[in-house]
CSV table of C-alpha atoms in Angstrom, one decimal:
chain,number,residue,atom,x,y,z
A,1,MET,CA,13.2,20.5,-10.0
A,2,PRO,CA,14.0,22.7,-7.0
A,3,THR,CA,17.6,23.4,-6.4
A,4,ASN,CA,17.5,24.8,-2.8
A,5,LYS,CA,20.0,23.2,-0.4
A,6,PRO,CA,18.3,20.6,1.8
A,7,THR,CA,17.9,21.3,5.5
A,8,ALA,CA,19.9,18.9,7.7
A,9,GLU,CA,18.1,15.8,8.5
A,10,PRO,CA,17.0,15.4,12.2
A,11,THR,CA,19.0,13.0,14.3
A,12,ALA,CA,16.2,12.0,16.7
A,13,LYS,CA,13.9,9.2,15.6
A,14,ARG,CA,10.4,10.4,14.7
A,15,PRO,CA,7.4,8.2,15.0
A,16,ALA,CA,5.6,7.2,11.8
A,17,GLU,CA,2.3,8.9,12.7
A,18,PRO,CA,0.0,11.1,10.7
A,19,THR,CA,1.5,14.3,12.2
A,20,ALA,CA,4.9,13.4,10.8
A,21,LYS,CA,3.5,14.0,7.3
A,22,LYS,CA,2.7,17.6,8.2
A,23,LYS,CA,6.3,18.6,8.7
A,24,THR,CA,7.5,21.5,6.6
A,25,GLN,CA,8.7,20.2,3.3
A,26,VAL,CA,12.4,20.9,2.4
A,27,SER,CA,13.6,21.0,-1.2
A,28,ALA,CA,16.4,18.5,-1.8
A,29,SER,CA,19.1,19.1,-4.4
A,30,PRO,CA,18.2,17.5,-7.8
A,31,GLU,CA,20.8,14.8,-7.3
A,32,ARG,CA,19.6,13.9,-3.8
A,33,ARG,CA,16.0,13.9,-4.8
A,34,ARG,CA,16.8,11.7,-7.8
A,35,GLU,CA,18.7,9.3,-5.5
A,36,LEU,CA,15.7,9.0,-3.1
A,37,LEU,CA,13.2,8.5,-6.0
A,38,ASP,CA,15.5,5.8,-7.5
A,39,THR,CA,15.6,4.0,-4.2
A,40,ALA,CA,11.8,4.3,-3.7
A,41,ALA,CA,11.3,3.0,-7.3
A,42,GLU,CA,13.4,-0.1,-6.6
A,43,VAL,CA,11.4,-0.8,-3.4
A,44,PHE,CA,8.0,-0.3,-5.1
A,45,ALA,CA,9.1,-2.5,-7.9
A,46,ALA,CA,10.3,-5.3,-5.6
A,47,GLN,CA,7.6,-5.2,-2.9
A,48,GLY,CA,4.5,-3.6,-4.6
A,49,TYR,CA,3.0,-0.3,-3.8
A,50,ASN,CA,0.5,-1.4,-1.2
A,51,ALA,CA,3.2,-3.4,0.7
A,52,THR,CA,5.7,-0.6,0.6
A,53,THR,CA,5.8,1.8,3.6
A,54,VAL,CA,7.7,5.1,4.0
A,55,ARG,CA,9.8,3.3,6.6
A,56,LYS,CA,10.8,0.6,4.2
A,57,ILE,CA,11.9,3.3,1.6
A,58,ALA,CA,13.7,5.2,4.3
A,59,ASP,CA,15.5,2.0,5.5
A,60,ALA,CA,16.6,1.3,1.9
A,61,ALA,CA,17.9,4.9,1.6
A,62,GLY,CA,19.7,4.7,4.9
A,63,MET,CA,17.7,7.4,6.7
A,64,LEU,CA,15.0,7.8,9.3
A,65,ALA,CA,11.3,7.6,8.2
A,66,GLY,CA,10.7,11.0,9.7
A,67,SER,CA,13.6,12.5,7.7
A,68,LEU,CA,12.1,11.3,4.4
A,69,TYR,CA,9.0,13.3,5.2
A,70,TYR,CA,11.1,16.4,5.0
A,71,HIS,CA,11.6,15.7,1.3
A,72,PHE,CA,8.2,14.1,0.3
A,73,ASP,CA,4.8,14.3,1.9
A,74,SER,CA,3.8,10.7,1.2
A,75,LYS,CA,4.7,7.5,-0.6
A,76,GLU,CA,2.0,8.5,-3.1
A,77,SER,CA,3.9,11.6,-4.0
A,78,MET,CA,7.0,9.6,-4.6
A,79,LEU,CA,5.2,7.2,-6.8
A,80,ASP,CA,3.5,10.0,-8.7
A,81,GLU,CA,6.8,11.6,-9.4
A,82,ILE,CA,8.4,8.3,-10.5
A,83,LEU,CA,5.7,7.4,-12.9
A,84,SER,CA,5.1,10.9,-14.4
A,85,ALA,CA,8.9,11.3,-15.0
A,86,PHE,CA,9.0,8.0,-16.9
A,87,LEU,CA,5.9,8.7,-19.0
A,88,ASN,CA,6.9,12.3,-19.8
A,89,GLU,CA,10.3,11.1,-21.1
A,90,LEU,CA,8.7,8.2,-23.0
A,91,TRP,CA,6.3,10.5,-24.8
A,92,GLN,CA,9.0,12.9,-25.7
A,93,GLY,CA,10.7,10.1,-27.5
A,94,TYR,CA,7.5,8.7,-29.0
A,95,ASP,CA,6.2,12.0,-30.2
A,96,THR,CA,9.5,12.7,-31.9
A,97,VAL,CA,9.3,9.4,-33.7
A,98,LEU,CA,5.6,9.9,-34.7
A,99,ALA,CA,6.3,13.4,-36.0
A,100,ALA,CA,9.2,12.3,-38.2
A,101,GLY,CA,7.1,11.1,-41.1
A,102,LEU,CA,8.7,7.7,-41.2
A,103,GLY,CA,7.2,4.7,-43.1
A,104,PRO,CA,5.2,2.2,-41.0
A,105,ARG,CA,8.0,-0.3,-40.7
A,106,GLU,CA,10.5,2.4,-39.8
A,107,THR,CA,8.1,3.8,-37.2
A,108,ILE,CA,7.7,0.4,-35.6
A,109,GLU,CA,11.4,0.0,-35.5
A,110,ALA,CA,11.9,3.4,-33.9
A,111,LEU,CA,9.1,3.0,-31.3
A,112,VAL,CA,10.5,-0.4,-30.2
A,113,THR,CA,14.0,1.0,-29.9
A,114,GLU,CA,12.8,4.0,-27.9
A,115,SER,CA,10.9,1.6,-25.7
A,116,PHE,CA,14.0,-0.4,-24.9
A,117,ARG,CA,15.9,2.8,-24.2
A,118,GLU,CA,13.2,3.8,-21.7
A,119,ILE,CA,13.5,0.4,-20.0
A,120,ASP,CA,17.2,1.0,-19.7
A,121,ARG,CA,16.6,4.5,-18.1
A,122,HIS,CA,13.6,3.7,-16.0
A,123,ARG,CA,13.6,-0.1,-15.5
A,124,ALA,CA,12.0,0.1,-12.0
A,125,ALA,CA,9.4,2.6,-13.1
A,126,VAL,CA,8.4,0.3,-16.0
A,127,ALA,CA,8.1,-2.6,-13.7
A,128,ILE,CA,5.8,-0.6,-11.3
A,129,TYR,CA,3.7,0.6,-14.3
A,130,GLN,CA,3.3,-3.0,-15.5
A,131,LYS,CA,2.1,-4.2,-12.0
A,132,GLU,CA,0.2,-1.2,-10.6
A,133,SER,CA,-1.2,1.0,-13.4
A,134,ARG,CA,-4.6,-0.8,-13.7
A,135,HIS,CA,-5.7,-0.1,-10.1
A,136,LEU,CA,-3.8,3.2,-9.7
A,137,SER,CA,-5.5,4.7,-12.8
A,138,ALA,CA,-8.8,4.5,-10.9
A,139,GLN,CA,-7.5,7.2,-8.5
A,140,PRO,CA,-7.9,10.8,-9.6
A,141,ARG,CA,-4.2,11.6,-9.0
A,142,PHE,CA,-3.1,8.8,-11.4
A,143,HIS,CA,-5.8,9.3,-14.1
A,144,TYR,CA,-3.0,10.3,-16.5
A,145,LEU,CA,-2.0,6.6,-16.6
A,146,SER,CA,-5.3,5.8,-18.4
A,147,ASP,CA,-4.8,8.8,-20.8
A,148,SER,CA,-1.3,7.6,-21.6
A,149,GLN,CA,-2.4,4.0,-22.2
A,150,GLN,CA,-5.1,5.2,-24.7
A,151,LYS,CA,-2.6,7.4,-26.5
A,152,PHE,CA,-0.1,4.5,-26.6
A,153,GLU,CA,-2.6,2.2,-28.1
A,154,LYS,CA,-3.7,4.7,-30.7
A,155,ALA,CA,-0.1,5.3,-31.8
A,156,TRP,CA,0.7,1.6,-32.2
A,157,LEU,CA,-2.6,0.5,-33.8
A,158,GLY,CA,-2.5,3.4,-36.2
A,159,THR,CA,1.0,2.5,-37.3
A,160,LEU,CA,0.1,-1.1,-37.8
A,161,GLU,CA,-3.0,-0.2,-39.8
A,162,ARG,CA,-1.0,2.2,-41.9
A,163,GLY,CA,1.5,-0.7,-42.6
A,164,VAL,CA,-1.3,-3.0,-43.7
A,165,ALA,CA,-2.8,-0.3,-45.9
A,166,ALA,CA,0.5,0.3,-47.5
A,167,LYS,CA,1.1,-3.4,-48.1
A,168,VAL,CA,4.2,-3.3,-45.9
A,169,PHE,CA,2.6,-5.6,-43.4
A,170,ARG,CA,0.5,-8.7,-44.2
A,171,ALA,CA,-3.1,-8.2,-45.1
A,172,ASP,CA,-4.2,-11.1,-42.9
A,173,LEU,CA,-2.6,-9.5,-39.8
A,174,ASP,CA,-4.8,-9.3,-36.7
A,175,ILE,CA,-3.9,-5.7,-35.8
A,176,ARG,CA,-5.1,-5.7,-32.2
A,177,LEU,CA,-3.6,-9.1,-31.4
A,178,THR,CA,-0.3,-8.0,-33.0
A,179,TYR,CA,-0.3,-4.8,-30.9
A,180,ARG,CA,-0.9,-6.7,-27.7
A,181,PHE,CA,1.8,-9.2,-28.5
A,182,VAL,CA,4.4,-6.5,-29.3
A,183,ARG,CA,3.4,-4.3,-26.3
A,184,ASP,CA,3.6,-7.2,-23.8
A,185,THR,CA,6.8,-8.8,-25.2
A,186,VAL,CA,8.6,-5.5,-25.2
A,187,TRP,CA,7.7,-4.2,-21.8
A,188,VAL,CA,8.1,-7.5,-20.0
A,189,ALA,CA,11.8,-7.0,-20.6
A,190,ALA,CA,11.8,-4.8,-17.5
A,191,SER,CA,11.5,-8.0,-15.4
A,192,TRP,CA,14.9,-9.3,-16.6
A,193,TYR,CA,16.8,-6.4,-18.1
A,194,ARG,CA,19.6,-4.8,-16.1
A,195,PRO,CA,21.3,-1.6,-17.2
A,196,GLY,CA,25.0,-2.0,-18.0
A,197,GLY,CA,24.6,-5.6,-19.0
A,198,GLN,CA,26.0,-7.5,-22.0
A,199,HIS,CA,23.7,-5.9,-24.5
A,200,SER,CA,22.8,-2.3,-25.1
A,201,PRO,CA,19.1,-1.4,-25.5
A,202,GLU,CA,19.7,-0.7,-29.1
A,203,GLU,CA,21.1,-4.2,-29.6
A,204,ILE,CA,18.2,-5.8,-27.8
A,205,ALA,CA,15.8,-3.8,-30.0
A,206,ARG,CA,17.6,-4.9,-33.1
A,207,GLN,CA,17.5,-8.6,-32.2
A,208,TYR,CA,13.8,-8.3,-31.2
A,209,LEU,CA,12.9,-6.6,-34.4
A,210,SER,CA,14.6,-9.1,-36.5
A,211,MET,CA,12.4,-11.8,-35.0
A,212,VAL,CA,9.1,-9.8,-35.0
A,213,LEU,CA,9.2,-8.0,-38.3
A,214,ASP,CA,10.2,-11.1,-40.3
A,215,GLY,CA,6.9,-12.5,-39.0
A,216,ILE,CA,4.6,-9.5,-40.0
A,217,ALA,CA,6.3,-8.1,-43.1
A,218,VAL,CA,5.0,-9.0,-46.6
A,219,ARG,CA,6.9,-12.0,-48.0
A,220,SER,CA,8.6,-11.5,-51.4
């Protein structure tokens, strides 16, 4: 991300009108930009994208709405950066797991663990994705959400199918139903998980896997 020093924020209040969005963009420091995006993510997650205004984000960040336009040209740009950063990091972890040549059970374990780690790092972004991705993906700017979902589904279904073929998972397993169950029960954790809580993401993953895998593994 850009590392130029930010221009001082104006002290006069600026009206939230279309012309405000045409102000010259100023590159914030990576730390300041991250702070603003984290604040925006929390507001989007709590209030929903449509109900969130730039003024609400600015209020939460303790700045004027006009000042926020010096860092981002729109709330859409902020949301785009929040979601793309989350998905890029998610797929770095997933691709590493999928390329590791693990067995199907070990792959499921690693994917679940990586998913809980991403919830720990990007809880608000996950909550936004859960609530907003369906209607956002219809917009050209957010078409990558659909692409990611298709890739996600292929990775999980392929691993489950591989496990059934290898007789690691039960032959009577409904692959698609299992995938939907695992997907939804993992990512819904974003609605209750809080970073720095009693359990680490790795511990939550271990507990979750002990319940799920005992239900799908071949019984001896």
